[in-house]
Structure formats: C-alpha cells, structure tokens
Amino acid sequence: MASMMQPQIILLKEGTDTSQGRAQVVSNINACTAVADTVRTTLGPRGMDKLIHDDKGGTTISNDGATIMRLLDIIHPAAKILVDIAKSQDSEVGDGTTTVVLLAAEFLKEAKPYIEDGVHPHSLIRSYRTAGHLAIEKVKDLATSIEGKSLEEKKELLAKCAATTLSSKLIGGEKEFFASMVVDAVLAISNDDRLNLLGIKKVPGGTMRDSFLVNGVAFKKTFSYAGFEQQPKKFLSPKILLLNIELELKSEKENAEIRLSDPLQYQSIVDAEWNIIYDKLDKCVKSGAKIVLSRLAIGDLATQYFADRDIFCAGRVAEEDLQRVAAATGGTVQTSVNNVIDEVLGSCEVFEERQVGNERFNIFSGCPSGQTATIVLRGGADQFIEEAERSLHDAIMIVRRALKNSTVVPGGDGNSKYLRQHARTIAGKSQFFVNSYAKALEVIPRQLCDNAGFDATDILNKLRQKHASGEGANFGVDINTGGIADSFANFVWEPAVVKINAINAATEAACLILSVDETVKNPKSESAQGDAAASAMAGRGGGAMRGRGGRGMRRR
C-alpha cells in the first residue's frame, strides 16, 4: 500500500499564496469595480472632487482621474492595471483618464455574470476585441477634420475643445477665459513637441481672472546680492547673454596647493584671483549684452560691477527657465566668456521686472523665435492653484492633440446603438457578449446623469430613442437642462484620439484582467537558516530538522 502512494512534490516556497480558477477572475473583477467606484463621482461637469491626505501631511484636491489613481496606494495586483491605463491615457492624450477607468471596470462588470455561468474568458476576450475595433471605426466615421481651415476658424474650434475639457474642472466657471489662453499658448510653441517650452508659474493671491499669458518667458526673481536694486529693470530690444559659469570671487582651493617661500608673494596670488574675476566681467560687458543670466551664482562683486554699467543680471536661474529663454530669444548657453560673438547672444523686444502679487517676475516678451509661452496662474489657496495647473495641463494636451491629429468628434457618438445593431447579425454566444460591451458603453452618459442629480433611466431612454431614430448620432446628455442635446451643435467637442485611446486602452485592460486565472503571491524572504530548514524538511518529507552545518539541532 505504501509503495502505491504518490510522493509529495513541493514546487513553491512554504507560505506561498496561490489563488486560481473562476473564483480568481471574479475576485479580480470585483477589485477593479471597487477602484472605479472611487473615481466614478468625479466624471463630467458636475463631478465632485476628492481630497487625498497622505502620510506626510500633504493634501491634494483633484478630480483628475490620473492624479487620484496615482495618489491612491493601491496594492491589489489586478487593480493596478487600471492605474496604469489612467497613466497611459494621461501621457498619451492628457484627458479622459476617469473615462478610461470607468469603461474598463464596466466591461469587466458586464463580463462577470458570464464568467460565473462558466463561459470561457477567451470567448469574451475575442468578442470584446471585435466590438472595440468596431467602436473605434465608428468614432473615426463621425470625426470632423479641422485641416485646411483658416487660423481664426481653427482657433475657434480648438477653444471649443479646450472649453469641453475645462468644463469638468475646478476652474470650469472661467472656461472661456482659460480656453482662449490655452489655445494662444499652444499655437505659440507651434509644432515643437517639447512641452517644457510652455511654462506655468503659480502666484498665490488675486482671482483667477488675474491670470495672464506671456508670449515669451517669465520666471520668479532669483536670489540677489547688494547692488541689484541699482540695476535697470526695463530694457527695449536688449541683447541677452546666457551663461553656465560662476561669476563670483572665490579662492582656488579645490585641488590646488600653493607653497610660498616669501610672505610677500601672497599678495600677488590674491591680485591674480581679482584679475581673473575682473577679466570675466569685462568680457561680459564688452559682448554688448544688457542682460546677463547664469545657471550658477553671480556674486556681490559681479552684481555691483554690472549695476555700475547699467546691466541687469540674475544668477542661479533654474535650468528649465534658462533653456526656455535660450529657445525664445535665440541665444546659446555659454560655458566660457571668451570669444563671445553676436551669434550666441539672444534678443527680445521688451524685458522688464514686474510685480505680480507678492512676487517679482522677470518677463521676456516679443521674442524672435516665438516658440515659448508662459501662463502665470493666480488664485486663492495653494491646493486650488495646484488643481488649476493640472486642469490647464489637460487642456493644453487636448489642444496639442487636436492640432496634431486634426480631427474632432462630438461628445455623444451613438456607439452603443451601433454595436447593438451589429450584435443582431452575429450568430452564437458572441451576440450576447457584443451586446454587453454595447451596454457597458452607456456607463458614461449614465454616470454623467447620476453626478448631476438627474434621472439616469429617463434620460438614457430618451437618448436610446433619439439614436434609434437614425438622426441623433451626435446626441448626448445635456447637463444644463437635464435632457438630451446635439453635442455637435452645442460645441461639446474633443479630439478623436481621446475617444479612440480610451476605448482601446479600456478594452485591452479588460481583456488582460479576464485572461488571468491564477495569482501567485510569494512570501517575504526569511532568513537563510529558515530557508535551509524548510528545504531540508521538503527533501526529507518532514524528517529530522537540520541546521546549516548539517548537524542535528541540539537543545541548549
């Protein structure tokens, strides 16, 4: 009898947690639904904000899906996939981060009853991928191109896209004001892909309407030494010298050793140090520059020297600000003051130091390249300004994408009705799965209604009826009246790439989670002795416990 017993095979470390089968898929779906419930109420113009308080005492108020998902400390491995798709939506298109999480969770929610009834996940995955492909094709059919339109028409269309994005944000009350500012800022950097050329500076105080756009570069006044106030604070058409060297009197103590045979020689060394700094300053003045900026310190001697010669200087300028000044003015950052020629100097129409709230700002406007812009944001609480910055980032990304892809779509798209009709042409179980996918797409209008306090069932019935009539493909929820309205006529527009990316990412995430049927969680590493003991037990089938040296463990 003993010879017939199968030997026990231990593959995984003791304490390893494994979950598998249908129950594991359902558990993953439940985790993803719980995550979506966290951000569900933030969707749309009437969405609520979340206040997230971290262990360091910092507080963040936001209704941006990607920001909330990033700040939530999610540990469930399947639910982390929703965090990843929110991040990817944010980096790719900038908006629709809440939408993508809701869609993915709803696709999974619709799949849950089928999984519980014993349907194989891959049957669902196949149907979902087919439905996702059809939905994306439908969005492309409805898209309107803005290519070939005049600059004024294009600006108007882009402003509508930006306003649609901002309507659901904290600064939605001033969406027209900020939408035109965002469009001007994005058009200023034209076709350049570097987002860091567009700066946002935050100054507490004032109202949102006090915010303004600088067609050039603006940055906060840097640390200054005595003599700074004697320098001129405004120039017309100045030449600008950009440096990455220190203009400060400092003894050459690094890696240097000097041995003197005569104490009188010490004075000549001190004089040499002064001559070096004066030589540098003299070359800066001879270059003809009226503004000298450096990434490193400009000391008190240099500050006073420049003040005596009516030259403005600023040291310890942030790297990103210096690079933006270089891009805007056409200058080149120099690592030496020797042989400074006119070609490396930048220029602008007007430079001035202006008071903004409690801060002083150095502002370069009328720059020749015109490839930079800076938005100076005003507002009350710090959290408010932080959220305003996040909102503007979303709007900037949307306008950039609309410019690049040059197609926009209305808010409502009738995709659910289109997929329901297509489902009727499919034979077999796939018909149910595509139908469920179509139903899941209705989560967006339903959630918009719930967040605004409207009767979701009543409005969705009106919407279905309008879509079924064949004339209302563009119809969507009207947040202002509590009914339905033509999204295209009401200028509720967004770049086609937002919807395409959201549908694509949500479908991929749902398929990925459905395809996982086992989770293996390794225990934390124990001491080497514990590991050796466990392996000894496994090898001997639970025989005598041995220490690392192989001797029997003795009781002391």
Coordinates of C-alpha atoms in Angstrom, one line a residue, residues 68-342:
I68 CA -6.3 60.4 -8.0
M69 CA -5.3 56.9 -9.2
R70 CA -1.6 57.9 -8.8
L71 CA -2.2 59.1 -5.2
L72 CA -4.3 56.1 -4.1
D73 CA -1.9 53.5 -2.7
I74 CA -3.5 50.5 -4.5
I75 CA -1.9 47.2 -3.6
H76 CA -4.2 44.7 -5.4
P77 CA -2.2 43.5 -8.4
A78 CA -5.1 43.3 -10.9
A79 CA -6.4 46.7 -9.8
K80 CA -3.0 48.3 -10.5
I81 CA -3.7 47.7 -14.2
L82 CA -6.4 50.4 -14.0
V83 CA -3.8 52.8 -12.5
D84 CA -1.5 52.0 -15.5
I85 CA -4.2 52.7 -18.1
A86 CA -5.1 56.0 -16.4
K87 CA -1.4 57.0 -16.5
S88 CA -1.1 56.0 -20.2
Q89 CA -4.2 57.9 -21.2
D90 CA -2.8 61.0 -19.3
S91 CA 0.6 60.8 -21.0
E92 CA -0.8 60.0 -24.5
V93 CA -3.7 62.4 -24.8
G94 CA -3.9 64.2 -21.4
D95 CA -7.7 63.9 -20.8
G96 CA -10.3 61.1 -20.5
T97 CA -8.4 59.5 -17.5
T98 CA -11.6 58.9 -15.5
T99 CA -13.5 57.7 -18.6
V100 CA -10.9 55.0 -19.4
V101 CA -11.0 53.6 -15.8
L102 CA -14.9 53.6 -15.8
L103 CA -15.1 51.9 -19.2
A104 CA -12.6 49.2 -18.2
A105 CA -14.4 48.5 -15.0
E106 CA -17.8 48.4 -16.7
F107 CA -16.6 46.0 -19.4
L108 CA -15.5 43.7 -16.6
K109 CA -18.7 44.1 -14.7
E110 CA -20.7 43.1 -17.7
A111 CA -18.4 40.0 -18.2
K112 CA -18.8 38.9 -14.6
P113 CA -22.2 37.0 -14.9
Y114 CA -20.9 35.1 -17.9
I115 CA -17.7 34.1 -16.1
E116 CA -19.8 32.9 -13.1
D117 CA -22.0 30.9 -15.5
G118 CA -18.9 29.0 -16.8
V119 CA -18.2 30.9 -20.1
H120 CA -14.6 30.6 -21.0
P121 CA -12.8 34.0 -20.7
H122 CA -11.3 33.7 -24.2
S123 CA -14.7 33.7 -25.8
L124 CA -15.4 37.0 -24.1
I125 CA -12.0 38.4 -25.0
R126 CA -12.5 37.6 -28.7
S127 CA -15.9 39.3 -28.8
Y128 CA -14.7 42.3 -26.8
R129 CA -11.7 42.9 -29.2
T130 CA -14.1 42.7 -32.2
A131 CA -16.5 45.2 -30.5
G132 CA -13.7 47.5 -29.6
H133 CA -12.4 47.6 -33.2
L134 CA -15.9 48.4 -34.5
A135 CA -16.4 51.2 -31.9
I136 CA -13.1 52.8 -32.9
E137 CA -14.1 52.6 -36.6
K138 CA -17.4 54.3 -35.7
V139 CA -15.6 57.2 -33.9
K140 CA -13.4 57.7 -37.0
D141 CA -16.5 57.9 -39.2
L142 CA -18.0 60.6 -37.0
A143 CA -14.8 62.6 -36.8
T144 CA -14.7 66.1 -38.4
S145 CA -11.4 67.3 -39.8
I146 CA -10.1 70.8 -39.0
E147 CA -7.4 70.6 -41.7
G148 CA -7.4 73.4 -44.3
K149 CA -9.4 75.9 -42.2
S150 CA -8.2 79.4 -41.6
L151 CA -6.3 80.3 -38.5
E152 CA -9.3 82.1 -36.9
E153 CA -11.6 79.1 -37.6
K154 CA -9.0 76.7 -36.2
K155 CA -8.6 78.8 -33.1
E156 CA -12.3 78.8 -32.5
L157 CA -12.6 75.1 -32.9
L158 CA -9.6 74.4 -30.6
A159 CA -11.0 76.8 -28.0
K160 CA -14.3 74.7 -28.0
C161 CA -12.2 71.5 -27.4
A162 CA -10.3 73.2 -24.5
A163 CA -13.6 74.5 -23.0
T164 CA -15.1 71.0 -23.1
T165 CA -12.1 69.7 -21.2
L166 CA -12.2 72.5 -18.6
S167 CA -16.0 72.3 -18.1
S168 CA -15.5 69.4 -15.7
K169 CA -12.6 71.0 -13.8
L170 CA -12.5 73.3 -10.7
I171 CA -11.9 76.3 -13.0
G172 CA -14.9 75.4 -15.2
G173 CA -16.6 78.7 -14.2
E174 CA -14.0 80.6 -16.2
K175 CA -13.6 78.0 -19.0
E176 CA -13.9 80.6 -21.9
F177 CA -11.2 82.8 -20.4
F178 CA -8.7 80.0 -19.9
A179 CA -9.6 78.1 -23.2
S180 CA -8.5 81.1 -25.3
M181 CA -5.4 81.5 -23.2
V182 CA -4.5 77.8 -23.7
V183 CA -5.1 77.9 -27.5
D184 CA -2.8 81.0 -27.7
A185 CA -0.1 79.3 -25.6
V186 CA -0.2 76.1 -27.7
L187 CA -0.1 78.0 -31.0
A188 CA 2.9 80.0 -29.7
I189 CA 5.0 76.8 -29.4
S190 CA 3.7 75.8 -32.9
N191 CA 4.9 72.4 -34.0
D192 CA 7.5 71.9 -31.3
D193 CA 6.9 68.7 -29.3
R194 CA 8.7 69.9 -26.2
L195 CA 6.1 70.6 -23.6
N196 CA 8.6 72.2 -21.3
L197 CA 8.7 75.2 -23.7
L198 CA 5.3 76.0 -22.2
G199 CA 5.7 77.1 -18.6
I200 CA 3.1 77.5 -15.9
K201 CA 4.0 79.7 -12.9
K202 CA 1.9 79.8 -9.8
V203 CA 1.5 83.0 -7.7
P204 CA -0.9 82.8 -4.7
G205 CA -3.3 85.8 -4.4
G206 CA -5.7 87.6 -6.6
T207 CA -8.5 86.0 -8.6
M208 CA -8.5 83.5 -11.5
R209 CA -9.2 86.5 -13.8
D210 CA -5.8 88.0 -12.8
S211 CA -4.0 85.1 -14.5
F212 CA -2.3 86.2 -17.7
L213 CA -0.3 84.8 -20.7
V214 CA 3.2 85.9 -21.6
N215 CA 4.2 85.4 -25.2
G216 CA 7.7 84.6 -24.1
V217 CA 9.3 83.6 -20.8
A218 CA 8.6 84.7 -17.3
F219 CA 10.3 83.4 -14.1
K220 CA 10.4 84.5 -10.5
K221 CA 13.2 86.9 -9.4
T222 CA 16.2 84.9 -8.3
F223 CA 18.3 85.4 -5.2
S224 CA 20.2 88.7 -5.4
Y225 CA 23.1 90.5 -3.8
A226 CA 23.8 94.1 -2.8
G227 CA 23.8 96.4 -5.8
F228 CA 20.9 94.5 -7.5
E229 CA 18.4 97.4 -6.9
Q230 CA 20.7 99.8 -8.7
Q231 CA 20.4 97.9 -11.9
P232 CA 17.8 99.0 -14.6
K233 CA 14.6 96.9 -14.5
K234 CA 13.4 97.5 -18.1
F235 CA 15.1 97.3 -21.5
L236 CA 13.9 97.7 -25.1
S237 CA 15.5 95.3 -27.6
P238 CA 18.3 94.2 -25.3
K239 CA 21.0 91.6 -26.1
I240 CA 21.0 88.7 -23.7
L241 CA 24.0 86.6 -22.6
L242 CA 23.3 83.2 -21.2
L243 CA 26.0 81.5 -19.1
N244 CA 26.6 78.3 -17.2
I245 CA 29.6 79.7 -15.2
E246 CA 30.1 81.2 -11.7
L247 CA 30.8 84.9 -11.6
E248 CA 31.9 85.0 -8.0
L249 CA 35.2 85.8 -6.3
K250 CA 36.3 82.6 -4.7
S251 CA 39.8 81.3 -3.7
E252 CA 41.0 78.4 -5.9
K253 CA 41.1 76.0 -3.0
E254 CA 39.8 72.9 -4.9
N255 CA 42.6 70.6 -6.0
A256 CA 45.1 73.4 -5.6
E257 CA 48.1 73.7 -3.3
I258 CA 50.5 76.7 -3.3
R259 CA 53.7 76.8 -1.3
L260 CA 55.3 80.2 -0.7
S261 CA 58.9 80.9 0.2
D262 CA 58.2 84.6 0.8
P263 CA 55.1 86.0 2.5
L264 CA 55.1 89.0 0.1
Q265 CA 54.2 86.6 -2.7
Y266 CA 50.8 86.0 -1.1
Q267 CA 49.6 89.4 -2.3
S268 CA 50.4 88.6 -5.9
I269 CA 48.2 85.4 -5.6
V270 CA 45.3 87.5 -4.2
D271 CA 45.7 90.0 -7.0
A272 CA 45.6 87.2 -9.6
E273 CA 42.3 86.0 -8.2
W274 CA 40.8 89.5 -8.5
N275 CA 42.2 89.9 -12.0
I276 CA 40.5 86.6 -13.1
I277 CA 37.1 87.7 -12.0
Y278 CA 37.5 91.2 -13.4
D279 CA 38.6 89.8 -16.7
K280 CA 35.5 87.6 -16.9
L281 CA 33.2 90.6 -16.0
D282 CA 34.9 92.9 -18.5
K283 CA 34.4 90.3 -21.3
C284 CA 30.7 90.1 -20.4
V285 CA 30.4 93.9 -20.7
K286 CA 32.4 94.1 -24.0
S287 CA 30.0 91.5 -25.5
G288 CA 27.4 94.2 -25.7
A289 CA 24.8 92.3 -23.6
K290 CA 22.5 94.3 -21.4
I291 CA 21.1 91.2 -19.6
V292 CA 23.3 88.5 -18.1
L293 CA 21.7 85.3 -16.9
S294 CA 23.6 82.4 -15.4
R295 CA 22.6 79.0 -14.0
L296 CA 25.3 79.3 -11.4
A297 CA 25.8 82.1 -8.8
I298 CA 26.5 85.7 -9.7
G299 CA 28.2 87.2 -6.6
D300 CA 28.0 90.6 -4.9
L301 CA 31.2 91.9 -6.7
A302 CA 29.7 91.0 -10.2
T303 CA 26.3 92.4 -9.2
Q304 CA 27.7 95.7 -8.3
Y305 CA 30.1 95.7 -11.3
F306 CA 27.1 95.2 -13.7
A307 CA 24.9 97.8 -11.8
D308 CA 27.6 100.5 -12.3
R309 CA 27.4 99.8 -16.1
D310 CA 23.6 99.7 -16.4
I311 CA 23.5 95.9 -17.0
F312 CA 20.8 93.6 -15.5
C313 CA 22.0 90.3 -14.1
A314 CA 20.4 87.2 -12.5
G315 CA 22.2 84.2 -11.1
R316 CA 21.0 80.7 -10.0
V317 CA 18.3 80.7 -12.8
A318 CA 16.6 77.3 -12.9
E319 CA 17.8 75.0 -15.7
E320 CA 14.3 74.8 -17.4
D321 CA 13.9 78.6 -17.3
L322 CA 17.3 79.2 -18.8
Q323 CA 16.6 76.6 -21.6
R324 CA 13.3 78.3 -22.3
V325 CA 14.9 81.7 -22.5
A326 CA 17.5 80.3 -24.9
A327 CA 14.7 78.8 -27.1
A328 CA 12.7 82.0 -27.1
T329 CA 15.5 84.6 -27.6
G330 CA 17.7 82.6 -30.0
G331 CA 20.6 82.7 -27.6
T332 CA 23.0 79.8 -26.7
V333 CA 24.1 78.9 -23.2
Q334 CA 27.9 79.6 -22.9
T335 CA 30.3 77.8 -20.6
S336 CA 33.0 80.4 -21.1
V337 CA 33.1 84.2 -21.5
N338 CA 36.0 84.0 -24.0
N339 CA 35.2 84.9 -27.6
V340 CA 31.5 85.8 -27.0
I341 CA 30.2 86.6 -30.5
D342 CA 26.9 88.2 -31.6

